[in-house]
Coordinates of C-alpha atoms and ligand atoms in Angstrom, one line a residue:
M1 CA 0.0 0.0 0.0
M2 CA 1.3 3.4 -0.9
M3 CA 1.7 6.1 1.8
S4 CA -1.3 8.4 1.7
D5 CA -1.7 12.0 2.8
S6 CA -3.6 10.8 5.8
T7 CA -0.6 8.7 6.8
I8 CA 1.6 11.8 6.6
A9 CA -0.8 13.7 8.7
L10 CA -0.6 11.0 11.4
N11 CA 3.2 11.4 11.5
P12 CA 3.9 15.0 12.5
F13 CA 7.6 15.7 13.4
T14 CA 8.4 15.6 17.1
P15 CA 12.1 16.3 18.1
V16 CA 11.7 14.1 21.2
Y17 CA 10.3 10.6 20.8
G18 CA 10.0 7.2 22.5
P19 CA 11.1 6.0 24.9
V20 CA 12.4 3.2 22.6
S21 CA 13.6 -0.2 23.9
S22 CA 17.1 -0.6 22.7
W23 CA 18.9 -4.0 22.9
R24 CA 22.2 -2.1 23.2
Y25 CA 21.4 0.7 25.6
G26 CA 18.1 -0.1 27.4
R27 CA 15.2 2.3 27.7
S28 CA 16.2 5.2 25.4
L29 CA 14.6 8.6 24.9
G30 CA 15.2 9.7 21.4
I31 CA 16.2 13.2 20.3
D32 CA 16.0 14.0 16.6
P33 CA 18.2 16.9 15.5
I34 CA 17.6 16.3 11.8
G35 CA 13.9 16.8 11.4
V36 CA 11.2 16.3 8.8
V37 CA 13.4 15.4 5.8
S38 CA 15.6 12.3 6.4
T39 CA 19.2 13.5 5.9
C40 CA 22.4 11.5 5.9
S41 CA 25.8 11.1 4.3
F42 CA 25.0 7.4 3.9
N43 CA 22.0 5.7 2.3
C44 CA 22.5 2.3 3.8
V45 CA 20.7 -0.6 2.1
Y46 CA 19.1 -1.6 5.3
C47 CA 18.2 1.9 6.6
Q48 CA 15.0 1.8 8.7
L49 CA 14.1 5.4 7.6
G50 CA 13.6 4.1 4.0
E51 CA 15.4 5.7 1.1
I52 CA 17.3 8.8 2.5
E53 CA 15.7 11.9 1.1
Q54 CA 18.5 14.4 1.4
K55 CA 22.0 12.8 0.8
T56 CA 24.6 15.2 2.0
S57 CA 27.6 15.5 4.2
D58 CA 27.0 19.3 4.9
R59 CA 26.6 20.4 8.4
Q60 CA 23.9 22.9 9.2
V61 CA 21.2 23.6 11.8
Y62 CA 18.2 21.4 10.9
V63 CA 16.1 21.8 14.1
P64 CA 16.7 24.8 16.3
T65 CA 18.2 24.0 19.6
A66 CA 15.4 25.9 21.5
E67 CA 12.7 23.7 19.8
I68 CA 14.5 20.5 20.9
L69 CA 15.1 21.7 24.5
T70 CA 11.6 23.0 24.9
S71 CA 10.2 19.7 23.7
L72 CA 12.5 17.9 26.1
E73 CA 11.4 20.1 29.0
N74 CA 7.8 19.3 28.3
F75 CA 8.3 15.6 27.7
A76 CA 7.4 12.8 30.2
P77 CA 8.5 10.2 31.2
R78 CA 12.2 11.0 31.6
S79 CA 12.9 7.9 33.7
V80 CA 15.1 6.3 31.0
D81 CA 18.5 4.7 30.8
V82 CA 19.9 7.0 28.2
I83 CA 19.0 10.0 26.0
T84 CA 20.0 9.2 22.5
L85 CA 20.6 11.6 19.6
S86 CA 19.8 9.7 16.4
G87 CA 16.4 10.1 14.7
S88 CA 15.9 11.1 11.1
G89 CA 19.5 10.7 9.8
E90 CA 23.1 11.4 10.8
P91 CA 23.0 13.5 14.0
T92 CA 26.5 14.9 13.6
L93 CA 25.3 16.7 10.5
A94 CA 23.5 19.0 12.9
A95 CA 25.8 22.0 13.3
N96 CA 24.1 22.7 16.7
L97 CA 25.0 19.2 18.1
G98 CA 27.3 20.5 20.8
E99 CA 24.7 23.1 21.9
I100 CA 22.0 20.4 22.0
L101 CA 24.1 18.1 24.1
T102 CA 25.1 20.9 26.5
G103 CA 21.4 21.9 26.9
I104 CA 20.3 18.2 27.5
K105 CA 22.9 18.0 30.3
R106 CA 21.4 21.1 31.9
L107 CA 17.9 19.6 31.8
S108 CA 18.7 16.0 32.7
D109 CA 21.1 13.8 34.7
R110 CA 20.6 10.9 32.3
P111 CA 23.6 9.7 30.2
T112 CA 23.7 11.1 26.7
L113 CA 24.5 8.9 23.6
V114 CA 25.1 9.8 20.0
L115 CA 24.7 7.2 17.3
T116 CA 26.8 8.2 14.3
N117 CA 27.9 6.7 11.0
G118 CA 31.4 8.1 11.6
T119 CA 31.7 10.0 8.4
T120 CA 32.3 13.4 10.1
L121 CA 34.8 12.2 12.7
N122 CA 37.7 13.8 10.8
D123 CA 36.2 17.2 11.4
P124 CA 37.7 18.7 14.7
Q125 CA 34.5 20.6 15.4
V126 CA 32.5 17.3 15.3
R127 CA 35.0 15.6 17.6
S128 CA 34.8 18.5 20.0
D129 CA 30.9 18.4 20.0
L130 CA 30.9 14.7 20.5
A131 CA 33.3 15.0 23.5
I132 CA 30.3 16.4 25.4
A133 CA 28.3 13.1 25.1
D134 CA 28.8 10.3 27.6
K135 CA 28.7 7.6 25.0
V136 CA 29.2 7.5 21.2
S137 CA 28.2 4.5 19.1
I138 CA 29.9 4.5 15.7
K139 CA 28.8 2.5 12.7
L140 CA 31.4 0.3 10.8
D141 CA 29.8 -2.2 8.5
G142 CA 33.0 -3.4 6.7
V143 CA 36.7 -3.2 6.3
S144 CA 37.0 -1.8 2.7
S145 CA 35.9 0.9 0.3
D146 CA 34.1 -1.8 -1.6
Q147 CA 32.0 -2.8 1.3
L148 CA 31.3 0.8 2.2
R149 CA 30.1 1.5 -1.4
R150 CA 27.9 -1.6 -1.5
V151 CA 26.4 -1.5 2.0
N152 CA 26.4 2.2 3.1
R153 CA 26.3 3.9 -0.3
P154 CA 27.9 7.1 0.8
V155 CA 27.7 10.5 -0.8
P156 CA 30.7 11.3 -3.1
G157 CA 33.9 12.3 -1.4
I158 CA 33.5 9.9 1.6
D159 CA 36.4 7.5 1.8
F160 CA 36.8 4.4 3.9
N161 CA 40.4 5.3 4.9
E162 CA 39.4 8.8 6.0
I163 CA 36.6 7.4 8.1
M164 CA 39.1 5.1 9.9
A165 CA 41.6 7.9 10.4
G166 CA 38.8 10.1 11.9
L167 CA 37.7 7.2 14.1
L168 CA 41.2 6.6 15.4
E169 CA 41.8 10.3 16.1
F170 CA 38.5 10.5 17.9
R171 CA 39.4 7.4 19.9
Q172 CA 42.6 9.0 21.1
D173 CA 41.0 12.0 22.9
Y174 CA 37.5 10.9 23.7
Q175 CA 36.9 10.2 27.5
G176 CA 33.5 8.6 27.2
E177 CA 32.4 5.1 26.2
I178 CA 32.8 4.1 22.5
G179 CA 30.7 1.4 21.0
I180 CA 31.1 0.1 17.4
Q181 CA 27.9 -1.0 15.7
T182 CA 28.4 -3.4 12.8
M183 CA 25.6 -4.8 10.6
L184 CA 26.3 -8.0 8.7
L185 CA 24.3 -8.6 5.5
C186 CA 26.1 -11.8 4.7
P187 CA 28.7 -14.1 6.4
W188 CA 32.2 -12.6 6.0
D189 CA 35.1 -14.6 4.6
E190 CA 38.2 -15.3 6.8
S191 CA 40.3 -12.4 5.4
T192 CA 37.5 -9.9 6.0
R193 CA 37.0 -11.2 9.5
R194 CA 40.7 -11.0 10.2
E195 CA 40.9 -7.4 8.9
Y196 CA 37.9 -6.4 11.1
I197 CA 39.4 -8.0 14.2
S198 CA 42.7 -6.1 13.5
L199 CA 40.8 -2.8 13.1
M200 CA 38.9 -3.4 16.3
A201 CA 42.1 -4.2 18.2
A202 CA 43.4 -0.8 17.0
V203 CA 40.3 1.1 17.9
A204 CA 39.7 -0.8 21.2
P205 CA 36.1 0.2 21.8
R206 CA 34.4 -0.5 25.1
E207 CA 32.1 -2.9 23.2
I208 CA 31.1 -4.1 19.7
Q209 CA 27.4 -4.5 18.8
L210 CA 26.9 -7.1 16.0
N211 CA 23.6 -7.1 14.2
T212 CA 21.9 -8.3 11.0
P213 CA 18.9 -6.6 9.4
K214 CA 16.0 -8.5 10.8
R215 CA 13.5 -5.6 10.5
P216 CA 12.1 -5.1 7.0
K217 CA 13.1 -1.8 5.3
P218 CA 10.3 0.7 4.6
V219 CA 10.3 1.6 0.9
Q220 CA 9.7 5.3 1.7
R221 CA 10.6 7.6 4.6
Q222 CA 8.6 6.7 7.8
F223 CA 8.8 8.5 11.1
D224 CA 8.4 5.3 13.0
G225 CA 11.6 4.1 11.5
R226 CA 13.1 6.0 14.3
E227 CA 11.6 3.5 16.7
N228 CA 10.9 -0.3 16.9
H229 CA 8.5 -0.5 14.0
T230 CA 8.6 -4.4 13.9
S231 CA 6.1 -4.4 16.7
R232 CA 3.5 -2.7 14.5
A233 CA 1.2 -5.2 12.8
N234 CA -0.5 -4.2 9.6
R235 CA 1.9 -1.3 8.8
P236 CA 0.2 1.2 6.6
Y237 CA 3.2 1.4 4.3
Q238 CA 5.3 -0.8 2.0
V239 CA 8.3 -2.6 3.3
R240 CA 11.0 -4.8 1.8
S241 CA 12.5 -7.8 3.6
L242 CA 16.3 -7.9 3.7
R243 CA 18.6 -10.9 3.7
C244 CA 20.0 -11.5 7.2
V245 CA 22.8 -13.6 8.6
D246 CA 22.0 -16.8 10.6
P247 CA 22.1 -16.0 14.4
E248 CA 24.6 -18.9 14.8
I249 CA 27.1 -17.3 12.4
L250 CA 26.7 -13.9 14.1
H251 CA 27.3 -15.6 17.5
E252 CA 30.4 -17.5 16.3
F253 CA 31.9 -14.3 14.9
A254 CA 31.2 -12.5 18.2
Q255 CA 33.0 -15.2 20.0
E256 CA 36.0 -15.1 17.6
I257 CA 36.3 -11.3 18.0
Q258 CA 36.0 -11.6 21.8
Q259 CA 38.6 -14.3 22.0
K260 CA 41.1 -12.5 19.8
T261 CA 40.7 -9.0 21.2
G262 CA 39.2 -9.3 24.7
I263 CA 36.6 -6.7 23.6
M264 CA 33.0 -7.4 24.8
V265 CA 30.7 -8.2 21.8
R266 CA 26.9 -8.1 21.9
T267 CA 24.7 -9.7 19.3
A268 CA 21.2 -8.6 18.6
P269 CA 18.4 -10.7 20.1
I270 CA 15.6 -12.0 17.8
P271 CA 13.5 -10.1 17.0
A272 CA 16.0 -7.2 17.1
T273 CA 15.1 -3.8 18.6
V274 CA 16.9 -0.7 17.7
Ligands
SF4_1 S1 23.8 5.9 8.6 FE1 21.9 5.4 9.7 S2 20.5 7.0 9.1 FE2 22.2 7.0 7.6 S3 21.5 5.7 6.0 FE3 22.7 4.4 7.4 S4 21.2 3.6 8.8 FE4 20.2 5.3 7.7

């Protein structure tokens, strides 16, 4: 079924949403600094927002800080495990990211988390903004430019080696908790697994979160892609099922990483939440 005007009317933009149940971080209150138009420097084949509408790596203010903070002030409940900046695209593209994080910290004592695709980490201003967050979870779905191109489909000018360089530089100075989120679309061969393990040993995150796309991908932009839309029966929009990796294979890879690096690895439960 195609998305109708009445469906759009049911989905007005709210900069604060949830709480969402996250298998990685518990009960999470979502903050969306991107807004009505989904905007990202990637267009991942599995993206839960649907096809990204605005593909860009430009930073700008998408949702005014005051709008976000007023919405947070009026929002209940706030008894959550974490306040997460994610939402309708790549949160580090919000030029007011640092201001938003500082404002959240004034309003709440809950830990703050930013979910990022890592494409802006070579920008010193982004690293300085992210330094305000208590936790940062960085996407890394492969070990090569080829995987990046096939899985994440970045905007022109984004290079795998530059992402890794930015990630390592961020790792050096950041005082909070770093997580690496990796989505497997197919089992990896031995050399890819070896290269990934070597990269993880260099980054030394606090934990690695391994997942496979168990939720179907909306064909078009959907606001509830920000949340756990698998729980919704009879969705009023079209979705496309994605190929996913057998949980056994995911689990074996998790054990291999953990044994070789000592880094804690979590794998998504079935059905996966965000
Ligand atoms: S980085 Fe996140 S928001 Fe951007 S396309 Fe990928 S899954 Fe979607």
